[in-house]
Coordinates of C-alpha atoms in Angstrom, one line a residue:
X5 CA -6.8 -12.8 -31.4
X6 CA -5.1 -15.4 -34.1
X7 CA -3.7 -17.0 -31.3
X8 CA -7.6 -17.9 -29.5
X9 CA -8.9 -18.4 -32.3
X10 CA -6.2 -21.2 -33.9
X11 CA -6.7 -22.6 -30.2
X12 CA -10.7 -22.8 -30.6
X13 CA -9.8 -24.1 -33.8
X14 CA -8.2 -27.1 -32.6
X15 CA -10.6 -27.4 -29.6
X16 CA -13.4 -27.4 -32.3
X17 CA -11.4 -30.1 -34.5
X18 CA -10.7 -32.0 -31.2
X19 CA -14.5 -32.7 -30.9
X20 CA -15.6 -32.7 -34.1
X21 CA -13.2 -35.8 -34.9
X22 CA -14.4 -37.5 -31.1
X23 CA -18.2 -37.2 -32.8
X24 CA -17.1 -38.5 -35.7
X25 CA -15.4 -41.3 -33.8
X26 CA -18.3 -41.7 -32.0
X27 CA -21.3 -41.1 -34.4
X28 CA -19.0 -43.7 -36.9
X29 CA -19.8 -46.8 -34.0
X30 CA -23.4 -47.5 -33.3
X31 CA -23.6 -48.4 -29.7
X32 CA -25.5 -51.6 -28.8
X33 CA -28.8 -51.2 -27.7
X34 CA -28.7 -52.4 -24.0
X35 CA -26.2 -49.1 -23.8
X36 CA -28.5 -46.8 -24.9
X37 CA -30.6 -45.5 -21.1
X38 CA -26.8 -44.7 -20.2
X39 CA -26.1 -43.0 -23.5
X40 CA -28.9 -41.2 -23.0
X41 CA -28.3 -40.3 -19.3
X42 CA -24.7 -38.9 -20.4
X43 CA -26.6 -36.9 -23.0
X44 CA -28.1 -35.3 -20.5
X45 CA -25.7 -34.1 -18.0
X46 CA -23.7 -32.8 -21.0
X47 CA -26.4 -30.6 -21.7
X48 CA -27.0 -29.4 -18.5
X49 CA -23.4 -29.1 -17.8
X50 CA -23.7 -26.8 -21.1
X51 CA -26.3 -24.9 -19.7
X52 CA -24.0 -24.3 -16.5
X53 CA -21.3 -22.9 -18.3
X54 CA -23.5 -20.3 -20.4
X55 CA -25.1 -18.9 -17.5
X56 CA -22.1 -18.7 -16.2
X57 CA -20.7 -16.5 -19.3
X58 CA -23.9 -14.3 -19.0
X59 CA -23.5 -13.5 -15.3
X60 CA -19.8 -12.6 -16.0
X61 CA -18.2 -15.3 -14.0
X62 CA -15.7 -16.6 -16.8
X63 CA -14.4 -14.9 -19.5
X64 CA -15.0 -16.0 -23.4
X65 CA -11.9 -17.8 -23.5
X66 CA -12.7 -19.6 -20.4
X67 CA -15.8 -20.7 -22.2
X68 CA -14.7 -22.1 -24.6
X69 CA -12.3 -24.2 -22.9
X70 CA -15.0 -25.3 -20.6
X71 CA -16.9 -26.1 -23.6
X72 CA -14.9 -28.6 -25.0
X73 CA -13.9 -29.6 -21.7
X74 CA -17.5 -30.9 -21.0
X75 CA -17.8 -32.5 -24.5
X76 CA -14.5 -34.5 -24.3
X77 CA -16.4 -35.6 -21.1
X78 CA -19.1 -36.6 -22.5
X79 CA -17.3 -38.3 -25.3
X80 CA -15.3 -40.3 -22.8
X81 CA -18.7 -41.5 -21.5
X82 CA -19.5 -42.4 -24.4
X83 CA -16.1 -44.3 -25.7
X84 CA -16.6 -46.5 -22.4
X85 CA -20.4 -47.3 -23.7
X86 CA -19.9 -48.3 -27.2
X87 CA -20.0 -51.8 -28.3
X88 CA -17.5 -53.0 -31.4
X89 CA -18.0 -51.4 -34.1
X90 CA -21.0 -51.8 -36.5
X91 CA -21.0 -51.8 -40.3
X92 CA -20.7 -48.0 -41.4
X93 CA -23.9 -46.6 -42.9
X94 CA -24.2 -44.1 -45.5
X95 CA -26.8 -42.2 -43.5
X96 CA -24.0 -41.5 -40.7
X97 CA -21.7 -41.1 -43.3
X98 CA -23.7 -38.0 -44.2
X99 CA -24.4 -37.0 -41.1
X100 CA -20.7 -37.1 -40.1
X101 CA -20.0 -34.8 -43.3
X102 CA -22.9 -32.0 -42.8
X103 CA -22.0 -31.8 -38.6
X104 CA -18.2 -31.4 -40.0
X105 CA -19.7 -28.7 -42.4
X106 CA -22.2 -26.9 -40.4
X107 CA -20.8 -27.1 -36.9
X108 CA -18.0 -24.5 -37.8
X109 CA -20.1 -22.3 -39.4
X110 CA -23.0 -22.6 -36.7
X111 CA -20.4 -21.9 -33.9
X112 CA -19.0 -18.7 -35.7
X113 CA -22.2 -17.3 -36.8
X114 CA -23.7 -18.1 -33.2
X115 CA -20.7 -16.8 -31.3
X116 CA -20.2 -13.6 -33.6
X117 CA -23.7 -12.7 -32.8
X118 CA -24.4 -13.5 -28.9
X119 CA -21.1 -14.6 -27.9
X120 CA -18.2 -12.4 -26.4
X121 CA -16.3 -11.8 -29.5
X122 CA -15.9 -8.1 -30.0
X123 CA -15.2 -8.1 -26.0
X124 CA -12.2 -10.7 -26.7
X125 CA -10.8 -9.1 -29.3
X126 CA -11.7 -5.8 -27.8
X127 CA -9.5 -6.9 -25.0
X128 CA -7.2 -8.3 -26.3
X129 CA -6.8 -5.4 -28.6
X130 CA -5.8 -3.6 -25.2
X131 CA -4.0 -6.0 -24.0
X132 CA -1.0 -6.4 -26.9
X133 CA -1.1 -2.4 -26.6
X134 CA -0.2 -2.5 -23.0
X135 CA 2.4 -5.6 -22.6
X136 CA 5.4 -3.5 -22.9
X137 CA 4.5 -1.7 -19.9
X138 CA 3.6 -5.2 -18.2
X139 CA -0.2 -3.2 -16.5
X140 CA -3.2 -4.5 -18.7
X141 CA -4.8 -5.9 -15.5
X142 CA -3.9 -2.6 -13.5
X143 CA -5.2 -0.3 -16.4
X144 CA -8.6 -2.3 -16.3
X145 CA -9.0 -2.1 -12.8
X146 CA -7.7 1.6 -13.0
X147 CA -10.6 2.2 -15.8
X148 CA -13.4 0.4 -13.3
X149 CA -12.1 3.1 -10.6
X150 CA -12.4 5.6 -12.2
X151 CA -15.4 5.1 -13.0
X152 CA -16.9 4.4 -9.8
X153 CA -15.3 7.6 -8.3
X154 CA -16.9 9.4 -10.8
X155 CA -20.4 8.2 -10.0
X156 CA -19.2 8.9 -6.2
X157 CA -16.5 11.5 -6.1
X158 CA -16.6 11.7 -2.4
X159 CA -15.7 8.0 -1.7
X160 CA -12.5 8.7 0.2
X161 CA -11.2 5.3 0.5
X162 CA -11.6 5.1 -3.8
X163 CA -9.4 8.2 -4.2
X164 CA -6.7 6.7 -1.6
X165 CA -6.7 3.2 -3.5
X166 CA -6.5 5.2 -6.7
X167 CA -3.6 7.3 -5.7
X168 CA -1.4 4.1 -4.1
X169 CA -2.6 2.0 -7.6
X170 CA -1.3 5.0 -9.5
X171 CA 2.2 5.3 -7.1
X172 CA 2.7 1.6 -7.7
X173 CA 3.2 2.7 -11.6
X174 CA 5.1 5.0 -11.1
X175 CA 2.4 8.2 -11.9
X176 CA 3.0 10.5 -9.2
X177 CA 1.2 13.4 -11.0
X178 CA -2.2 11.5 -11.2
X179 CA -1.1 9.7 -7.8
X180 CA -1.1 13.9 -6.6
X181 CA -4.6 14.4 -8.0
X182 CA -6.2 11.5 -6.2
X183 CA -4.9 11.9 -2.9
X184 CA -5.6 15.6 -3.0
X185 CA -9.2 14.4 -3.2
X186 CA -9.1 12.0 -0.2
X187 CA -7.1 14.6 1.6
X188 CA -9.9 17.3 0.2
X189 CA -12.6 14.9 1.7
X190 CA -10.7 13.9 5.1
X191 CA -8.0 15.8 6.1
X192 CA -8.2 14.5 10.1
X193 CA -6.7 11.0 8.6
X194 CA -3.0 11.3 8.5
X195 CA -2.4 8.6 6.0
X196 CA -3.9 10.2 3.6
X197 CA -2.2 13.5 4.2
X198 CA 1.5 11.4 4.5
X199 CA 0.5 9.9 1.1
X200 CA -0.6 13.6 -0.7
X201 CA 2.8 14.8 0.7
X202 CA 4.9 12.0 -0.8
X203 CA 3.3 12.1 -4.3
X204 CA 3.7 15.9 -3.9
X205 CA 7.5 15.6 -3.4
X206 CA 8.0 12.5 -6.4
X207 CA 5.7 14.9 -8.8
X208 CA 7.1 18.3 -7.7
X209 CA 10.8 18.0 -6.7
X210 CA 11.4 21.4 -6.7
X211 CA 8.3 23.6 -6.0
X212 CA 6.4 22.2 -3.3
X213 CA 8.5 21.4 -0.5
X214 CA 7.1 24.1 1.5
X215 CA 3.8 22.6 1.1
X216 CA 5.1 18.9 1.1
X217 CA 6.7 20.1 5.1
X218 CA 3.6 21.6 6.2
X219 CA 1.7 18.5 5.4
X220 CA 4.0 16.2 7.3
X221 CA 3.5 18.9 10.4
X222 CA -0.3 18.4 9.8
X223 CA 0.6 14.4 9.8
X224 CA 2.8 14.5 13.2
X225 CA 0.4 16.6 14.8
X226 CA -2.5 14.3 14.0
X227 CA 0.1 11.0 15.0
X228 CA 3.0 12.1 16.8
X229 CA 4.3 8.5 16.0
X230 CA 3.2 8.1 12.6
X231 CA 6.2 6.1 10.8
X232 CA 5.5 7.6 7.2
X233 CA 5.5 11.0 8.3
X234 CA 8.5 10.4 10.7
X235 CA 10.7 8.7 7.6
X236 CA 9.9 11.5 5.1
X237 CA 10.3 13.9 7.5
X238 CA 14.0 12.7 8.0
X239 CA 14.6 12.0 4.4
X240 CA 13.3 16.0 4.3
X241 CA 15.6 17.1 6.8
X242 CA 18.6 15.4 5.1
X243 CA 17.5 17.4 2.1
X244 CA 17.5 20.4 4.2
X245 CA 20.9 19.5 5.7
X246 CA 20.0 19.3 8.9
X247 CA 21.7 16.2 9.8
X248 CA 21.6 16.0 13.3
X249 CA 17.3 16.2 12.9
X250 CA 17.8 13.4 10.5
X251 CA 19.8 11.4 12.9
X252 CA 17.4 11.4 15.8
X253 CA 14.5 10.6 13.5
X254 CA 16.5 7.5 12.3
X255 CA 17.6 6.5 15.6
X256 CA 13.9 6.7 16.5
X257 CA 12.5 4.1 13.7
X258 CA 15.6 1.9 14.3
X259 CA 14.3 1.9 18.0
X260 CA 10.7 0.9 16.3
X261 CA 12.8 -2.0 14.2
X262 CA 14.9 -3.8 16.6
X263 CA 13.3 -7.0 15.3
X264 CA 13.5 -6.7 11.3
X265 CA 17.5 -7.1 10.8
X266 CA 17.0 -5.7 6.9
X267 CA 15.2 -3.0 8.0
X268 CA 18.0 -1.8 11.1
X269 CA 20.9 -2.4 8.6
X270 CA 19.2 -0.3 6.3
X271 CA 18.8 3.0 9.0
X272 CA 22.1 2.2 10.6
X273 CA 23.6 3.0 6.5
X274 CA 21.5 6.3 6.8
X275 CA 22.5 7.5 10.0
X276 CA 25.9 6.8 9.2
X277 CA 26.1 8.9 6.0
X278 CA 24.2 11.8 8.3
X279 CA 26.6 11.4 11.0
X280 CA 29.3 11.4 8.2
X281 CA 27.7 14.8 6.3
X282 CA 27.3 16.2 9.7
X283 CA 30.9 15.5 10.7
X284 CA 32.2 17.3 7.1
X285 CA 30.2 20.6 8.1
X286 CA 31.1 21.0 11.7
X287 CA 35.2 19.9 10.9
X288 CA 35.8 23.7 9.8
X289 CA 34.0 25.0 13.0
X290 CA 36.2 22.9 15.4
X291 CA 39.2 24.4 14.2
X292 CA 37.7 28.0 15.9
X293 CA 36.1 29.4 18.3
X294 CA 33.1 26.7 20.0
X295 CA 29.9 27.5 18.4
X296 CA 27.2 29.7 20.1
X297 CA 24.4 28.3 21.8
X298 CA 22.2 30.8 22.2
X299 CA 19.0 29.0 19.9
X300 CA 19.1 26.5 22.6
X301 CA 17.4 25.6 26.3
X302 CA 19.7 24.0 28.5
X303 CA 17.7 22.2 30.7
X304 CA 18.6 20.7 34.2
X305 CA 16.2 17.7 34.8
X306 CA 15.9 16.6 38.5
X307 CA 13.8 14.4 40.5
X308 CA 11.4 15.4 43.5
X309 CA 13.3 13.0 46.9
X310 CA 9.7 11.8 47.8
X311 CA 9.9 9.8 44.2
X312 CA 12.6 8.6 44.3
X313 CA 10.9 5.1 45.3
X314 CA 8.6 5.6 42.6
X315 CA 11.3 6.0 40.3
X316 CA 10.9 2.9 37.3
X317 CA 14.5 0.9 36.3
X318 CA 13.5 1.2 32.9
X319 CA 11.1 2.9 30.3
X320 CA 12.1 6.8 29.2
X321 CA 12.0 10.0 30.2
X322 CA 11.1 12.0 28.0
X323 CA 12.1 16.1 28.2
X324 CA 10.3 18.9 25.7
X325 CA 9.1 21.9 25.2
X326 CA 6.1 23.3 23.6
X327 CA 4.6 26.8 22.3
X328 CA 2.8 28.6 25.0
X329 CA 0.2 29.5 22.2
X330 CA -0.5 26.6 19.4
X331 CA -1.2 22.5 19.3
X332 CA 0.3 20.3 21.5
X333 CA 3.1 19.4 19.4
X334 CA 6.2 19.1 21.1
X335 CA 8.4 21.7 19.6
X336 CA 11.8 19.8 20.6
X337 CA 12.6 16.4 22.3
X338 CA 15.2 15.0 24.4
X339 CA 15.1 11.2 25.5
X340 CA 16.8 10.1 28.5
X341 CA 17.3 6.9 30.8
X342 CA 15.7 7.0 34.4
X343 CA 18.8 6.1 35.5
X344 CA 20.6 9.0 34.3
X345 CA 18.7 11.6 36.7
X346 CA 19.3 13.9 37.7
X347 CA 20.8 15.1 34.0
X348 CA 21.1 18.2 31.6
X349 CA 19.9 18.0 28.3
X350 CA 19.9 20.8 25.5
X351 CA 16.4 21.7 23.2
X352 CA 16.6 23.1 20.1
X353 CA 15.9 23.1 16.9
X354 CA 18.7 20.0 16.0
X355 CA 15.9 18.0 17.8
X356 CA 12.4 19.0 16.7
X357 CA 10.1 16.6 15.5
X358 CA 9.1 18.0 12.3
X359 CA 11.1 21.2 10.4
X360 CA 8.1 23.1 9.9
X361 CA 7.3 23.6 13.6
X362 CA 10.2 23.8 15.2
X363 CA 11.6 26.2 18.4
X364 CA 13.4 28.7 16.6
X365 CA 9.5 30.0 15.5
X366 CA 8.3 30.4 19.0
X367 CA 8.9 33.0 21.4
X368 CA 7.3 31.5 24.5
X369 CA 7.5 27.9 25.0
X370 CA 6.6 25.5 28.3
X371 CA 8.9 22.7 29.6
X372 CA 7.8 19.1 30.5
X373 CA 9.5 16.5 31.9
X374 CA 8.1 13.2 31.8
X375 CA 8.9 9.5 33.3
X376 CA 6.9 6.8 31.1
X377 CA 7.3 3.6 32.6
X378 CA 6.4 1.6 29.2
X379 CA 8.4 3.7 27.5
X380 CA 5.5 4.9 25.3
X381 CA 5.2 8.8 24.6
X382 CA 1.3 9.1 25.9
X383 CA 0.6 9.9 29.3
X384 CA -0.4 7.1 31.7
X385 CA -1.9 6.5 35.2
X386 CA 1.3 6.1 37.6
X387 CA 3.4 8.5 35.4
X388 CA 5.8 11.0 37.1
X389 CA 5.7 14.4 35.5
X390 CA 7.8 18.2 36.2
X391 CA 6.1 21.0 34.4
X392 CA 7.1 24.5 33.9
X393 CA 5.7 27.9 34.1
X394 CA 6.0 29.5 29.8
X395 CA 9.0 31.8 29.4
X396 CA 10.6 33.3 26.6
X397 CA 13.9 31.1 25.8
X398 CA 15.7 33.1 24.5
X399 CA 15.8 35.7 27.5
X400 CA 16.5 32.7 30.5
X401 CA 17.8 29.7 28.0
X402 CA 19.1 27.9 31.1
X403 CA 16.6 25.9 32.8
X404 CA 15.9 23.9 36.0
X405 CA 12.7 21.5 36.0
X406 CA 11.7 19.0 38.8
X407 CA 9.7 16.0 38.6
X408 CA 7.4 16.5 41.5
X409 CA 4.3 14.6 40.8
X410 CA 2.6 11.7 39.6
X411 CA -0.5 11.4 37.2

C-alpha cells in the first residue's frame, strides 16, 4: 500500500504542478472555443474511466493511472493553446494555492469514501501474504471457484478445473477432493477418473494403490488407448515390478511419439532401466532350470489360404484374449507384423493391458486374432479376423487360431 500510494502521490503532484503551470498563463482569448472543447473531452474521457471502475473493468490502480493519464492529456492540449504569458494576478495566485490545498484532501476524502480503497489495500494485503509462494493470482481465482461450485456443486467441469488448478500447486489432497466430485458426478468420462487416480497416488503413496489400479482399469476399459491411463498404468507396473508389463506399455506410447524426439528419448531411458531391472531378476533364474510356463497361452496364429490375397503389407495384427464372462477388455495382447504369419505368440499376464484385469484372474477366456490394415486397434470394414470357441487356459494352454474371415 505505501508503495500506490507514494505513486498516486506523485501522479497527484504531476498535475497539480501542470495546473498550476497552466492556470499561472492566461490563454488569449481567440484560444478560448478550443480551450473549451479540450475541457470537454477531458471530462468525458473522465466519465469513461469511472464507469469503467464501477462495472469492474479496471482495477483502482488502473484508475488512477488513467486518471492522470487523461489530465496530462488535457494539459498538453492546453500547453499547445496558451499564448505568452500574461502578468500574474493575485486572484490565480489564490486560486493556485486553495486547488494545491483542497485537491489532496478532496481526492482522499472522495476516494476513501466511494473509491476502491479498502479493496486495494485489502488486496494488496493478500497479495504481500502470498508472494513467497509466487500464487496470489491462482488463490483469487481458486477463491472465485470455490465459490461458484458451491452455488453449483454438480458443475462437473468446475470440480475438474479445480482439481488440475490445485495439482498445478502442488495440493494433491484438495486436488483428491475435487476430482472425486467430478468423478462422483461423471464417472463414464475417463479423464476425470485418470486425474482422481493420479491425485490418489501423489496424496496417498501407500494406501490406495489398490484403488488407484482399479481406477485406471475403469479408465482402459472406457479408452483402451487412453495415454494417461496407459503411462500411469506403466509407471504402476514398474512399481509393482513387473517390468516386462512396463516395457510393452512404453514401447506402446513411444509408438504414439515417433514424431516428438524429447518425448521418445525420454521412454527409450524408461524402457531401458525396465529392461535393465528385468534383466537383474531373471540373471539368477538363467543359471537353472528354464522357468515354467504354465500361466501362459501359447498361441499358433495362421492365416485362412483363400486370404492370402487379402492379406495387407503393412498395418498390425493384433492377437488377445478376453474373459468369457466380463467387459470387453482385452485381458492380454500380442502385436505382430502381417508379414510374420503364420507365427506363435505367448499371452499372459507379462502382457496385459492394465494389472488389475489381467489373465491370471480368469478361468475361461476367448482368443481373437485380428488383421487391422491402419494399424488402429478398432474393428473396421475389410478387416480379417480368427475367433475362438472360450476354453479354460489353463487346462489346453497351447493354441491354434485361423484367420478365416473378413468383417
Amino acid at each position: 500500500m505505501n508503495t500506490f500510494l507514494l505513486a498516486a502521490a506523485l501522479l497527484l503532484l504531476l498535475v497539480l504542478l501542470r495546473l498550476w503551470w497552466t492556470l499561472w498563463r492566461q490563454p488569449p482569448a481567440e484560444r478560448q472555443v478550443e480551450i473549451d472543447a479540450n475541457k470537454a473531452l477531458y471530462q468525458e474521457r473522465a466519465a469513461e474511466i469511472e464507469r469503467q471502475f464501477k462495472a469492474g473493468e479496471i482495477a483502482a490502480d488502473d484508475k488512477a493511472i488513467l486518471d492522470a493519464e487523461n489530465a496530462r492529456r488535457l494539459l498538453a492540449e492546453a500547453d499547445q493553446s496558451h499564448a505568452a504569458a500574461n502578468t500574474h494576478s493575485k486572484r490565480n495566485t489564490i486560486l493556485v494555492l486553495a486547488m494545491a490545498l483542497l485537491l489532496p484532501l478532496l481526492a482522499g476524502v472522495l476516494y476513501s469514501q466511494i473509491g476502491a480503497y479498502r479493496e486495494v489495500q485489502h488486496w494488496q494485503n493478500l497479495n504481500a501474504a502470498d508472494m513467497q509462494h509466487g500464487e496470489s493470482n491462482m488463490r483469487d481465482a481458486l477463491l472465485l471457484l470455490r465459490t461458484r461450485l458451491h452455488q453449483d456443486p454438480d458443475d462437473v467441469e468446475g470440480w475438474y478445473m479445480l482439481g488440475r488448478s490445485y495439482m498445478s500447486l502442488n495440493r494433491p489432497q484438495e486436488a483428491m477432493q475435487a476430482f472425486a466430485n467430478a468423478y462422483r458426478i461423471d464417472r463414464q468420462e475417463p479423464d476425470y477418473v485418470v486425474a482422481y487416480a493420479q491425485s490418489m497416488r501423489m496424496a496417498d503413496p501407500e494406501g490406495s494403490l489398490e484403488q488407484v489400479d482399479r481406477l485406471l482399469a475403469e479408465a482402459l476399459h472406457l479408452q483402451p488407448e487412453h495415454e494417461g491411463a496407459r503411462i500411469l498404468s506403466a509407471y504402476r507396473a514398474l512399481e509393482r515390478g513387473e517390468y516386462q508389463q512396463a516395457i510393452n506399455s512404453f514401447r506402446w506410447l513411444r509408438e504414439r511419439h515417433q514424431q516428438d524426439s524429447s518425448a521418445t528419448q525420454a521412454i527409450d531411458q524408461l524402457i531401458a532401466e525396465a529392461e535393465q531391472k528385468l534383466k537383474a531378476e531373471t540373471a539368477p533364474a538363467n543359471t537353472s532350470e528354464p522357468a515354467a510356463t504354465a500361466n501362459a497361452i501359447e498361441v499358433r496364429v495362421e492365416l485362412a489360404p483363400e486370404l492370402q490375397e487379402k492379406l495387407p503389407r503393412a498395418g498390425r495384427v493384433f492377437v488377445y484374449a478376453k474373459a468369457e464372462q466380463g467387459p470387453p477388455m482385452p485381458l492380454a495382447v500380442a502385436v505382430v507384423e502381417p508379414s510374420s504369419l503364420p507365427t506363435t505368440v505367448t499371452l499372459s499376464d507379462q502382457n496385459a493391458m492394465n494389472p488389475a484385469f489381467k489373465l491370471s484372474d480368469h478361468q475361461r477366456v476367448q482368443l481373437i486374432a485380428r488383421v487391422s490394415a491402419s494399424g488402429k486397434v478398432e474393428p473396421a470394414a475389410g478387416d480379417l479376423q480368427g475367433d475362438s470357441q472360450a476354453f479354460d487356459w489353463r487346462q489346453a494352454p497351447k493354441q491354434t487360431l485361423v484367420i478365416n474371415r473378413s468383417l
